[in-house]
Amino acid sequence: MVQHHIEACAKVPGMKEILLMGFYQPNEALSRFLVSAQQEFKVPIRYLQEYAALGTGGGIYHFRDQILSGGAEAFFVLNADVCSEFPLQEMLEFWQQHGDMHSFVILGTTANRTQALNYGCIVANAGTQEVQHYVEKPSTFVSEIINCGIYLFTPAIFQHIGEVFQRNQQELALEESSNGWQRAEVIRLEQDVFTALAGSGKLYVYKTDGFWSQIKSAGSAIYASRLYLNQYSKSHPERLAQNKPGGPVIRGNVYIHPTASIDSTAVLGPNVSIGEGVTVGAGVRVRESIVLHGASLHDHTCVLNTIVGWDSTIGRWARVEGTPSDPNPNDPYAKIDSETLFRDGRLTPSITILGCSVTIPAEVVILNSIVLPHKELSRSYKNQIIL
């Protein structure tokens, strides 16, 4: 997911450094990824780990010295759980025309009236695009312009976040009965900072018509992959697989890593992404799926609406299938609904996910299920989480 964010940031002229922030414990895979991304995009990339989950504003405030160390004139903040065309250059130009050193830009997009309630809603001046009112997940309709979780800030933002931090400290000092788990450093950019900045002449919204989606569940990753592959068909057609003599049958947009080995009788697509070192046998059908590195699909397997984890194996004639959770295709402003995992005590039918190093035997059916890593299945399953 973050590869797309990094690629978009690296294209912005004058981009000096990319910082990844989170509460996530760094591991070897992340370090390897950062090294290869630095080499590919020729820009320094570092990971900064928060000592506790500090919220959307607390993290950047905690690491403000690192952000400001190079004398940055402005900086972008991108939530990692979104996919987008990332119109960063356009946001920068918009800011240069509208704003000054003390103003900030939110990327906004249009949602339909019912779904807008699940996001931060923005009311802006039609002429200047200045944000007059900001409400995070309102209970009644406020606006169909929603916050995309992509921002352009200047160092002046830290003064505003600092005021929230001091207010939090004072409130915690007054509440002596508080049980100690609340931290003044936990700051929510949306509720604590934007709500206060709206109407002050310092916050603007840049509206995009480009694609955007939240990725709140693993299931929405397949939809996000479709949006990116669709973008590649226009911006990087060379990244997509073509039908060639002696090669597999390609339908629609398909990405195949150069190191993957695919039998010529396999049929792939639409919306399929095949990772590094993947093996696909004879007569295999893959549609609307992501197959991650090192996975192996044996002869005549059928894989639909599924994410196949690293180094997993699917046996011959097995069928692995999920249920798509796409937004309404007839509504141009529809967004993906963040489905709850369970509904009425049952697992909501969703895409099938195989964790890493999962083995599926030959001739079984796995339907709408989530299989945790390192499992070796011996039979068919449907609508289950296999722990």
mmCIF file of C-alpha atoms in Angstrom:
data_model
loop_
_atom_site.group_PDB
_atom_site.id
_atom_site.type_symbol
_atom_site.label_atom_id
_atom_site.label_comp_id
_atom_site.label_asym_id
_atom_site.label_seq_id
_atom_site.Cartn_x
_atom_site.Cartn_y
_atom_site.Cartn_z
ATOM 1 C CA MET A 1 0.000 0.000 0.000
ATOM 2 C CA VAL A 2 2.658 2.559 1.010
ATOM 3 C CA GLN A 3 4.656 2.030 -2.185
ATOM 4 C CA HIS A 4 2.026 4.128 -3.999
ATOM 5 C CA HIS A 5 2.294 6.946 -1.432
ATOM 6 C CA ILE A 6 6.094 6.962 -1.750
ATOM 7 C CA GLU A 7 5.975 6.951 -5.560
ATOM 8 C CA ALA A 8 3.584 9.945 -5.528
ATOM 9 C CA CYS A 9 5.729 11.886 -3.033
ATOM 10 C CA ALA A 10 8.944 11.204 -4.971
ATOM 11 C CA LYS A 11 7.418 12.859 -8.074
ATOM 12 C CA VAL A 12 6.955 16.219 -6.312
ATOM 13 C CA PRO A 13 9.809 18.581 -7.326
ATOM 14 C CA GLY A 14 11.932 19.634 -4.363
ATOM 15 C CA MET A 15 10.844 16.688 -2.178
ATOM 16 C CA LYS A 16 13.717 16.299 0.297
ATOM 17 C CA GLU A 17 12.746 13.358 2.499
ATOM 18 C CA ILE A 18 9.946 10.892 3.189
ATOM 19 C CA LEU A 19 9.148 9.885 6.788
ATOM 20 C CA LEU A 20 6.948 6.933 7.650
ATOM 21 C CA MET A 21 5.401 7.165 11.111
ATOM 22 C CA GLY A 22 3.467 4.670 13.129
ATOM 23 C CA PHE A 23 3.165 2.648 16.267
ATOM 24 C CA TYR A 24 4.121 -0.445 14.231
ATOM 25 C CA GLN A 25 7.172 -2.392 15.450
ATOM 26 C CA PRO A 26 9.661 -2.217 12.557
ATOM 27 C CA ASN A 27 10.779 -5.590 11.230
ATOM 28 C CA GLU A 28 13.163 -6.950 8.628
ATOM 29 C CA ALA A 29 10.545 -6.880 5.847
ATOM 30 C CA LEU A 30 9.854 -3.159 6.438
ATOM 31 C CA SER A 31 13.586 -2.328 6.539
ATOM 32 C CA ARG A 32 14.160 -4.242 3.288
ATOM 33 C CA PHE A 33 11.249 -2.430 1.665
ATOM 34 C CA LEU A 34 12.588 0.983 2.721
ATOM 35 C CA VAL A 35 16.080 0.225 1.368
ATOM 36 C CA SER A 36 14.711 -0.880 -2.023
ATOM 37 C CA ALA A 37 12.265 2.074 -2.193
ATOM 38 C CA GLN A 38 15.128 4.514 -1.478
ATOM 39 C CA GLN A 39 17.144 3.037 -4.321
ATOM 40 C CA GLU A 40 14.170 3.047 -6.700
ATOM 41 C CA PHE A 41 12.897 6.571 -5.975
ATOM 42 C CA LYS A 42 16.252 8.243 -5.135
ATOM 43 C CA VAL A 43 14.923 9.983 -2.032
ATOM 44 C CA PRO A 44 15.845 9.395 1.658
ATOM 45 C CA ILE A 45 13.120 7.392 3.467
ATOM 46 C CA ARG A 46 13.039 6.735 7.209
ATOM 47 C CA TYR A 47 10.656 5.022 9.591
ATOM 48 C CA LEU A 48 9.892 6.744 12.914
ATOM 49 C CA GLN A 49 8.205 4.615 15.552
ATOM 50 C CA GLU A 50 5.855 6.230 18.071
ATOM 51 C CA TYR A 51 6.299 5.032 21.677
ATOM 52 C CA ALA A 52 2.500 4.678 21.903
ATOM 53 C CA ALA A 53 -0.376 5.135 19.458
ATOM 54 C CA LEU A 54 -0.516 8.945 19.418
ATOM 55 C CA GLY A 55 -3.415 9.556 17.029
ATOM 56 C CA THR A 56 -3.379 11.359 13.692
ATOM 57 C CA GLY A 57 -1.913 14.594 15.078
ATOM 58 C CA GLY A 58 0.117 13.344 18.031
ATOM 59 C CA GLY A 59 2.637 11.475 15.877
ATOM 60 C CA ILE A 60 3.622 14.418 13.703
ATOM 61 C CA TYR A 61 3.746 16.668 16.786
ATOM 62 C CA HIS A 62 5.981 14.203 18.648
ATOM 63 C CA PHE A 63 8.407 14.076 15.687
ATOM 64 C CA ARG A 64 8.130 17.773 14.781
ATOM 65 C CA ASP A 65 11.908 18.335 15.161
ATOM 66 C CA GLN A 66 12.598 15.552 12.647
ATOM 67 C CA ILE A 67 10.047 17.028 10.205
ATOM 68 C CA LEU A 68 11.476 20.549 10.527
ATOM 69 C CA SER A 69 15.163 19.548 10.657
ATOM 70 C CA GLY A 70 15.844 20.219 6.955
ATOM 71 C CA GLY A 71 14.253 23.678 7.099
ATOM 72 C CA ALA A 72 11.145 22.507 5.248
ATOM 73 C CA GLU A 73 8.972 25.230 3.740
ATOM 74 C CA ALA A 74 5.952 22.882 3.665
ATOM 75 C CA PHE A 75 5.226 19.164 4.086
ATOM 76 C CA PHE A 76 2.555 16.694 3.059
ATOM 77 C CA VAL A 77 0.842 14.348 5.518
ATOM 78 C CA LEU A 78 -0.750 11.242 3.976
ATOM 79 C CA ASN A 79 -2.741 8.615 5.846
ATOM 80 C CA ALA A 80 -1.424 5.172 4.902
ATOM 81 C CA ASP A 81 -4.873 3.526 4.749
ATOM 82 C CA VAL A 82 -6.052 5.318 1.601
ATOM 83 C CA CYS A 83 -5.513 4.750 -2.081
ATOM 84 C CA SER A 84 -5.580 7.720 -4.401
ATOM 85 C CA GLU A 85 -4.282 9.415 -7.499
ATOM 86 C CA PHE A 86 -2.449 11.629 -4.951
ATOM 87 C CA PRO A 87 -2.684 15.022 -6.766
ATOM 88 C CA LEU A 88 0.139 16.411 -4.605
ATOM 89 C CA GLN A 89 1.562 18.712 -7.263
ATOM 90 C CA GLU A 90 -1.899 20.231 -7.829
ATOM 91 C CA MET A 91 -2.342 20.733 -4.063
ATOM 92 C CA LEU A 92 1.010 22.522 -3.937
ATOM 93 C CA GLU A 93 0.070 24.845 -6.817
ATOM 94 C CA PHE A 94 -3.347 25.503 -5.214
ATOM 95 C CA TRP A 95 -1.616 26.409 -1.921
ATOM 96 C CA GLN A 96 0.826 28.735 -3.705
ATOM 97 C CA GLN A 97 -2.128 30.556 -5.326
ATOM 98 C CA HIS A 98 -4.482 30.683 -2.321
ATOM 99 C CA GLY A 99 -2.512 30.348 0.821
ATOM 100 C CA ASP A 100 0.433 31.783 2.706
ATOM 101 C CA MET A 101 2.904 30.416 5.237
ATOM 102 C CA HIS A 102 0.112 30.190 7.815
ATOM 103 C CA SER A 103 -2.500 28.363 5.774
ATOM 104 C CA PHE A 104 -3.044 24.657 5.141
ATOM 105 C CA VAL A 105 -4.768 22.516 2.513
ATOM 106 C CA ILE A 106 -6.977 19.418 2.917
ATOM 107 C CA LEU A 107 -7.620 17.173 -0.081
ATOM 108 C CA GLY A 108 -11.376 16.694 -0.457
ATOM 109 C CA THR A 109 -13.579 14.561 -2.688
ATOM 110 C CA THR A 110 -17.325 14.133 -3.220
ATOM 111 C CA ALA A 111 -19.264 11.338 -1.514
ATOM 112 C CA ASN A 112 -22.975 10.584 -1.634
ATOM 113 C CA ARG A 113 -25.186 12.010 1.111
ATOM 114 C CA THR A 114 -25.558 8.848 3.195
ATOM 115 C CA GLN A 115 -21.939 7.742 3.049
ATOM 116 C CA ALA A 116 -20.593 11.239 3.780
ATOM 117 C CA LEU A 117 -21.644 10.668 7.418
ATOM 118 C CA ASN A 118 -18.845 8.084 7.771
ATOM 119 C CA TYR A 119 -16.134 10.635 7.014
ATOM 120 C CA GLY A 120 -14.935 14.076 8.009
ATOM 121 C CA CYS A 121 -17.266 16.561 6.264
ATOM 122 C CA ILE A 122 -16.109 19.919 4.924
ATOM 123 C CA VAL A 123 -18.194 23.051 4.282
ATOM 124 C CA ALA A 124 -16.203 25.480 2.111
ATOM 125 C CA ASN A 125 -16.671 28.879 0.530
ATOM 126 C CA ALA A 126 -17.589 28.207 -3.110
ATOM 127 C CA GLY A 127 -15.340 30.990 -4.401
ATOM 128 C CA THR A 128 -12.189 30.842 -2.267
ATOM 129 C CA GLN A 129 -12.464 27.163 -1.162
ATOM 130 C CA GLU A 130 -11.755 28.318 2.391
ATOM 131 C CA VAL A 131 -13.006 25.777 4.955
ATOM 132 C CA GLN A 132 -15.748 27.381 7.049
ATOM 133 C CA HIS A 133 -16.915 24.350 8.980
ATOM 134 C CA TYR A 134 -15.437 20.902 9.658
ATOM 135 C CA VAL A 135 -17.248 18.001 11.379
ATOM 136 C CA GLU A 136 -15.768 14.520 11.815
ATOM 137 C CA LYS A 137 -18.372 11.753 11.184
ATOM 138 C CA PRO A 138 -21.458 13.930 11.780
ATOM 139 C CA SER A 139 -24.742 12.401 12.948
ATOM 140 C CA THR A 140 -26.781 14.366 10.370
ATOM 141 C CA PHE A 141 -25.945 15.582 6.872
ATOM 142 C CA VAL A 142 -23.411 18.437 6.756
ATOM 143 C CA SER A 143 -21.759 18.325 3.322
ATOM 144 C CA GLU A 144 -20.945 15.838 0.582
ATOM 145 C CA ILE A 145 -17.334 17.054 0.416
ATOM 146 C CA ILE A 146 -15.280 14.660 2.540
ATOM 147 C CA ASN A 147 -11.739 14.656 3.917
ATOM 148 C CA CYS A 148 -9.384 12.321 1.986
ATOM 149 C CA GLY A 149 -6.773 12.119 4.768
ATOM 150 C CA ILE A 150 -4.156 13.873 2.586
ATOM 151 C CA TYR A 151 -2.914 17.286 3.752
ATOM 152 C CA LEU A 152 -0.413 20.012 2.912
ATOM 153 C CA PHE A 153 0.911 21.754 6.017
ATOM 154 C CA THR A 154 3.493 24.398 6.812
ATOM 155 C CA PRO A 155 5.515 24.480 10.064
ATOM 156 C CA ALA A 156 2.848 26.842 11.464
ATOM 157 C CA ILE A 157 0.564 23.791 12.024
ATOM 158 C CA PHE A 158 2.671 22.779 15.042
ATOM 159 C CA GLN A 159 1.623 25.924 16.902
ATOM 160 C CA HIS A 160 -2.024 24.840 16.541
ATOM 161 C CA ILE A 161 -1.280 21.246 17.554
ATOM 162 C CA GLY A 162 0.816 22.572 20.465
ATOM 163 C CA GLU A 163 -2.185 24.526 21.771
ATOM 164 C CA VAL A 164 -4.244 21.305 21.796
ATOM 165 C CA PHE A 165 -1.397 19.517 23.610
ATOM 166 C CA GLN A 166 -1.266 22.192 26.316
ATOM 167 C CA ARG A 167 -5.051 22.164 26.682
ATOM 168 C CA ASN A 168 -4.986 18.368 27.047
ATOM 169 C CA GLN A 169 -2.284 18.647 29.723
ATOM 170 C CA GLN A 170 -4.311 21.187 31.690
ATOM 171 C CA GLU A 171 -7.477 19.109 31.464
ATOM 172 C CA LEU A 172 -5.651 15.975 32.620
ATOM 173 C CA ALA A 173 -4.110 17.888 35.533
ATOM 174 C CA LEU A 174 -7.611 18.974 36.609
ATOM 175 C CA GLU A 175 -9.010 15.457 36.310
ATOM 176 C CA GLU A 176 -7.009 13.900 39.119
ATOM 177 C CA SER A 177 -9.400 10.998 39.136
ATOM 178 C CA SER A 178 -8.306 10.028 35.593
ATOM 179 C CA ASN A 179 -6.945 6.526 35.637
ATOM 180 C CA GLY A 180 -3.625 7.403 34.008
ATOM 181 C CA TRP A 181 -4.159 5.745 30.635
ATOM 182 C CA GLN A 182 -5.088 8.995 28.881
ATOM 183 C CA ARG A 183 -2.130 10.855 27.434
ATOM 184 C CA ALA A 184 -1.929 14.550 26.588
ATOM 185 C CA GLU A 185 0.169 13.556 23.543
ATOM 186 C CA VAL A 186 -2.746 11.713 21.902
ATOM 187 C CA ILE A 187 -4.041 14.304 19.437
ATOM 188 C CA ARG A 188 -6.631 13.808 16.698
ATOM 189 C CA LEU A 189 -5.867 16.069 13.770
ATOM 190 C CA GLU A 190 -9.465 16.021 12.553
ATOM 191 C CA GLN A 191 -11.519 16.593 15.724
ATOM 192 C CA ASP A 192 -8.974 18.575 17.752
ATOM 193 C CA VAL A 193 -7.242 20.724 15.112
ATOM 194 C CA PHE A 194 -9.378 21.073 11.952
ATOM 195 C CA THR A 195 -12.619 21.740 13.808
ATOM 196 C CA ALA A 196 -10.921 24.689 15.568
ATOM 197 C CA LEU A 197 -9.142 25.973 12.426
ATOM 198 C CA ALA A 198 -12.305 26.010 10.270
ATOM 199 C CA GLY A 199 -13.602 29.519 9.728
ATOM 200 C CA SER A 200 -10.306 31.149 10.726
ATOM 201 C CA GLY A 201 -9.126 31.763 7.145
ATOM 202 C CA LYS A 202 -6.241 29.332 7.556
ATOM 203 C CA LEU A 203 -7.706 26.110 6.160
ATOM 204 C CA TYR A 204 -8.520 25.443 2.502
ATOM 205 C CA VAL A 205 -9.872 22.441 0.630
ATOM 206 C CA TYR A 206 -8.600 21.294 -2.760
ATOM 207 C CA LYS A 207 -11.277 19.139 -4.389
ATOM 208 C CA THR A 208 -10.193 16.280 -6.596
ATOM 209 C CA ASP A 209 -12.181 14.339 -9.185
ATOM 210 C CA GLY A 210 -9.490 11.654 -9.278
ATOM 211 C CA PHE A 211 -10.086 8.242 -7.693
ATOM 212 C CA TRP A 212 -9.883 7.855 -3.920
ATOM 213 C CA SER A 213 -10.839 5.107 -1.499
ATOM 214 C CA GLN A 214 -10.276 4.198 2.108
ATOM 215 C CA ILE A 215 -8.640 0.834 2.789
ATOM 216 C CA LYS A 216 -10.090 -0.033 6.190
ATOM 217 C CA SER A 217 -10.309 -3.785 5.694
ATOM 218 C CA ALA A 218 -8.242 -6.328 3.795
ATOM 219 C CA GLY A 219 -11.236 -6.742 1.469
ATOM 220 C CA SER A 220 -11.018 -3.171 0.239
ATOM 221 C CA ALA A 221 -7.432 -3.855 -0.935
ATOM 222 C CA ILE A 222 -8.764 -5.678 -4.012
ATOM 223 C CA TYR A 223 -10.928 -2.675 -4.916
ATOM 224 C CA ALA A 224 -7.921 -0.383 -4.331
ATOM 225 C CA SER A 225 -5.807 -2.623 -6.559
ATOM 226 C CA ARG A 226 -8.410 -2.267 -9.309
ATOM 227 C CA LEU A 227 -8.263 1.538 -9.045
ATOM 228 C CA TYR A 228 -4.454 1.508 -9.297
ATOM 229 C CA LEU A 229 -4.395 -0.956 -12.226
ATOM 230 C CA ASN A 230 -6.982 1.214 -13.961
ATOM 231 C CA GLN A 231 -4.730 4.241 -13.435
ATOM 232 C CA TYR A 232 -1.734 2.289 -14.828
ATOM 233 C CA SER A 233 -3.677 1.569 -18.032
ATOM 234 C CA LYS A 234 -3.561 5.347 -18.624
ATOM 235 C CA SER A 235 -0.329 6.483 -16.942
ATOM 236 C CA HIS A 236 1.968 3.409 -17.129
ATOM 237 C CA PRO A 237 0.573 0.972 -19.729
ATOM 238 C CA GLU A 238 4.006 -0.697 -19.876
ATOM 239 C CA ARG A 239 3.461 -2.006 -16.319
ATOM 240 C CA LEU A 240 0.446 -4.083 -17.393
ATOM 241 C CA ALA A 241 0.635 -7.553 -18.953
ATOM 242 C CA GLN A 242 -0.257 -7.995 -22.645
ATOM 243 C CA ASN A 243 -1.473 -11.028 -24.574
ATOM 244 C CA LYS A 244 1.576 -12.557 -26.280
ATOM 245 C CA PRO A 245 2.059 -15.763 -28.301
ATOM 246 C CA GLY A 246 2.953 -18.577 -25.872
ATOM 247 C CA GLY A 247 1.926 -16.467 -22.868
ATOM 248 C CA PRO A 248 -1.129 -16.738 -20.605
ATOM 249 C CA VAL A 249 -4.514 -15.303 -21.621
ATOM 250 C CA ILE A 250 -4.851 -11.774 -20.215
ATOM 251 C CA ARG A 251 -8.311 -10.206 -19.744
ATOM 252 C CA GLY A 252 -8.503 -6.586 -18.667
ATOM 253 C CA ASN A 253 -5.882 -5.009 -16.394
ATOM 254 C CA VAL A 254 -3.331 -7.477 -15.011
ATOM 255 C CA TYR A 255 0.053 -6.867 -13.379
ATOM 256 C CA ILE A 256 2.592 -9.701 -13.452
ATOM 257 C CA HIS A 257 5.973 -9.418 -11.732
ATOM 258 C CA PRO A 258 8.807 -10.233 -14.177
ATOM 259 C CA THR A 259 10.035 -13.090 -11.938
ATOM 260 C CA ALA A 260 6.652 -14.912 -11.875
ATOM 261 C CA SER A 261 6.310 -18.161 -13.833
ATOM 262 C CA ILE A 262 2.907 -18.492 -15.536
ATOM 263 C CA ASP A 263 1.740 -21.416 -17.669
ATOM 264 C CA SER A 264 0.519 -20.435 -21.141
ATOM 265 C CA THR A 265 -2.864 -22.127 -20.552
ATOM 266 C CA ALA A 266 -3.671 -19.971 -17.495
ATOM 267 C CA VAL A 267 -6.327 -17.226 -17.792
ATOM 268 C CA LEU A 268 -5.787 -14.095 -15.684
ATOM 269 C CA GLY A 269 -7.918 -10.998 -15.147
ATOM 270 C CA PRO A 270 -9.540 -8.650 -14.896
ATOM 271 C CA ASN A 271 -7.984 -6.920 -11.861
ATOM 272 C CA VAL A 272 -5.254 -9.393 -10.993
ATOM 273 C CA SER A 273 -1.877 -8.631 -9.451
ATOM 274 C CA ILE A 274 0.768 -11.386 -9.418
ATOM 275 C CA GLY A 275 3.763 -10.861 -7.139
ATOM 276 C CA GLU A 276 7.432 -11.801 -7.166
ATOM 277 C CA GLY A 277 8.391 -15.438 -7.771
ATOM 278 C CA VAL A 278 4.776 -16.658 -7.999
ATOM 279 C CA THR A 279 4.136 -19.939 -9.865
ATOM 280 C CA VAL A 280 0.862 -20.416 -11.766
ATOM 281 C CA GLY A 281 0.185 -23.896 -13.234
ATOM 282 C CA ALA A 282 -1.747 -25.140 -16.269
ATOM 283 C CA GLY A 283 -5.429 -24.261 -16.688
ATOM 284 C CA VAL A 284 -5.492 -21.927 -13.687
ATOM 285 C CA ARG A 285 -8.158 -19.157 -13.588
ATOM 286 C CA VAL A 286 -7.504 -16.037 -11.496
ATOM 287 C CA ARG A 287 -9.899 -13.082 -11.361
ATOM 288 C CA GLU A 288 -10.210 -9.994 -9.092
ATOM 289 C CA SER A 289 -7.375 -11.208 -6.851
ATOM 290 C CA ILE A 290 -3.972 -10.342 -5.432
ATOM 291 C CA VAL A 291 -1.370 -13.127 -5.319
ATOM 292 C CA LEU A 292 1.585 -12.131 -3.138
ATOM 293 C CA HIS A 293 5.214 -13.172 -3.551
ATOM 294 C CA GLY A 294 6.306 -16.794 -3.525
ATOM 295 C CA ALA A 295 2.774 -18.224 -3.738
ATOM 296 C CA SER A 296 2.105 -21.287 -5.849
ATOM 297 C CA LEU A 297 -1.187 -22.054 -7.660
ATOM 298 C CA HIS A 298 -1.159 -25.669 -8.844
ATOM 299 C CA ASP A 299 -2.800 -26.894 -12.076
ATOM 300 C CA HIS A 300 -6.476 -26.071 -12.661
ATOM 301 C CA THR A 301 -7.036 -24.060 -9.481
ATOM 302 C CA CYS A 302 -9.668 -21.329 -9.571
ATOM 303 C CA VAL A 303 -9.007 -18.175 -7.519
ATOM 304 C CA LEU A 304 -11.710 -15.455 -7.405
ATOM 305 C CA ASN A 305 -11.986 -12.339 -5.152
ATOM 306 C CA THR A 306 -9.117 -13.550 -2.980
ATOM 307 C CA ILE A 307 -5.860 -12.333 -1.479
ATOM 308 C CA VAL A 308 -3.284 -15.153 -1.475
ATOM 309 C CA GLY A 309 -0.573 -14.475 1.128
ATOM 310 C CA TRP A 310 3.199 -14.827 0.794
ATOM 311 C CA ASP A 311 4.493 -18.355 0.112
ATOM 312 C CA SER A 312 1.037 -19.960 0.204
ATOM 313 C CA THR A 313 0.164 -23.036 -1.854
ATOM 314 C CA ILE A 314 -3.184 -23.940 -3.446
ATOM 315 C CA GLY A 315 -3.503 -27.606 -4.525
ATOM 316 C CA ARG A 316 -4.739 -28.903 -7.893
ATOM 317 C CA TRP A 317 -8.406 -28.409 -8.825
ATOM 318 C CA ALA A 318 -9.068 -26.432 -5.630
ATOM 319 C CA ARG A 319 -11.450 -23.453 -5.738
ATOM 320 C CA VAL A 320 -10.765 -20.446 -3.502
ATOM 321 C CA GLU A 321 -13.436 -17.772 -3.720
ATOM 322 C CA GLY A 322 -14.669 -14.683 -1.885
ATOM 323 C CA THR A 323 -17.516 -12.182 -2.210
ATOM 324 C CA PRO A 324 -16.607 -8.698 -3.467
ATOM 325 C CA SER A 325 -17.553 -5.689 -1.324
ATOM 326 C CA ASP A 326 -17.427 -3.066 -4.061
ATOM 327 C CA PRO A 327 -19.191 0.302 -3.915
ATOM 328 C CA ASN A 328 -22.358 0.783 -5.981
ATOM 329 C CA PRO A 329 -21.115 0.907 -9.622
ATOM 330 C CA ASN A 330 -24.094 3.065 -10.690
ATOM 331 C CA ASP A 331 -23.252 5.901 -8.297
ATOM 332 C CA PRO A 332 -20.150 7.860 -9.349
ATOM 333 C CA TYR A 333 -19.745 9.196 -5.787
ATOM 334 C CA ALA A 334 -20.240 5.886 -3.953
ATOM 335 C CA LYS A 335 -17.445 4.866 -1.586
ATOM 336 C CA ILE A 336 -16.600 1.441 -0.222
ATOM 337 C CA ASP A 337 -18.491 0.705 3.020
ATOM 338 C CA SER A 338 -16.241 -0.377 5.870
ATOM 339 C CA GLU A 339 -18.117 -3.596 6.611
ATOM 340 C CA THR A 340 -17.979 -4.993 10.103
ATOM 341 C CA LEU A 341 -16.379 -8.437 10.262
ATOM 342 C CA PHE A 342 -19.530 -9.934 11.807
ATOM 343 C CA ARG A 343 -23.211 -9.218 11.209
ATOM 344 C CA ASP A 344 -25.957 -10.837 13.342
ATOM 345 C CA GLY A 345 -23.373 -13.138 14.924
ATOM 346 C CA ARG A 346 -22.243 -14.408 11.505
ATOM 347 C CA LEU A 347 -19.150 -13.683 9.459
ATOM 348 C CA THR A 348 -20.083 -11.095 6.795
ATOM 349 C CA PRO A 349 -19.445 -12.631 3.350
ATOM 350 C CA SER A 350 -16.312 -10.886 2.119
ATOM 351 C CA ILE A 351 -13.226 -11.604 0.101
ATOM 352 C CA THR A 352 -11.265 -14.722 1.038
ATOM 353 C CA ILE A 353 -7.880 -14.098 2.616
ATOM 354 C CA LEU A 354 -5.106 -16.660 2.949
ATOM 355 C CA GLY A 355 -2.377 -15.512 5.335
ATOM 356 C CA CYS A 356 1.275 -16.240 4.591
ATOM 357 C CA SER A 357 2.467 -19.858 4.267
ATOM 358 C CA VAL A 358 -1.030 -21.373 4.117
ATOM 359 C CA THR A 359 -1.457 -24.728 2.390
ATOM 360 C CA ILE A 360 -4.782 -25.571 0.690
ATOM 361 C CA PRO A 361 -5.069 -29.260 -0.336
ATOM 362 C CA ALA A 362 -6.168 -30.470 -3.780
ATOM 363 C CA GLU A 363 -9.853 -30.565 -4.768
ATOM 364 C CA VAL A 364 -11.359 -28.532 -1.907
ATOM 365 C CA VAL A 365 -13.476 -25.376 -1.867
ATOM 366 C CA ILE A 366 -12.638 -22.416 0.394
ATOM 367 C CA LEU A 367 -15.440 -19.839 0.340
ATOM 368 C CA ASN A 368 -15.683 -16.400 2.065
ATOM 369 C CA SER A 369 -13.121 -17.409 4.668
ATOM 370 C CA ILE A 370 -10.109 -15.913 6.407
ATOM 371 C CA VAL A 371 -7.218 -18.305 7.020
ATOM 372 C CA LEU A 372 -4.572 -17.139 9.459
ATOM 373 C CA PRO A 373 -0.871 -17.630 8.609
ATOM 374 C CA HIS A 374 0.959 -20.986 8.715
ATOM 375 C CA LYS A 375 -2.175 -23.145 8.514
ATOM 376 C CA GLU A 376 -2.343 -26.421 6.656
ATOM 377 C CA LEU A 377 -5.974 -27.155 5.776
ATOM 378 C CA SER A 378 -7.254 -30.663 5.194
ATOM 379 C CA ARG A 379 -10.841 -30.035 3.988
ATOM 380 C CA SER A 380 -13.277 -27.459 2.558
ATOM 381 C CA TYR A 381 -14.445 -24.442 4.565
ATOM 382 C CA LYS A 382 -17.032 -21.704 4.062
ATOM 383 C CA ASN A 383 -17.824 -18.507 5.982
ATOM 384 C CA GLN A 384 -15.220 -19.173 8.640
ATOM 385 C CA ILE A 385 -12.198 -17.609 10.249
ATOM 386 C CA ILE A 386 -9.667 -20.403 10.594
ATOM 387 C CA LEU A 387 -7.483 -19.703 13.584
#
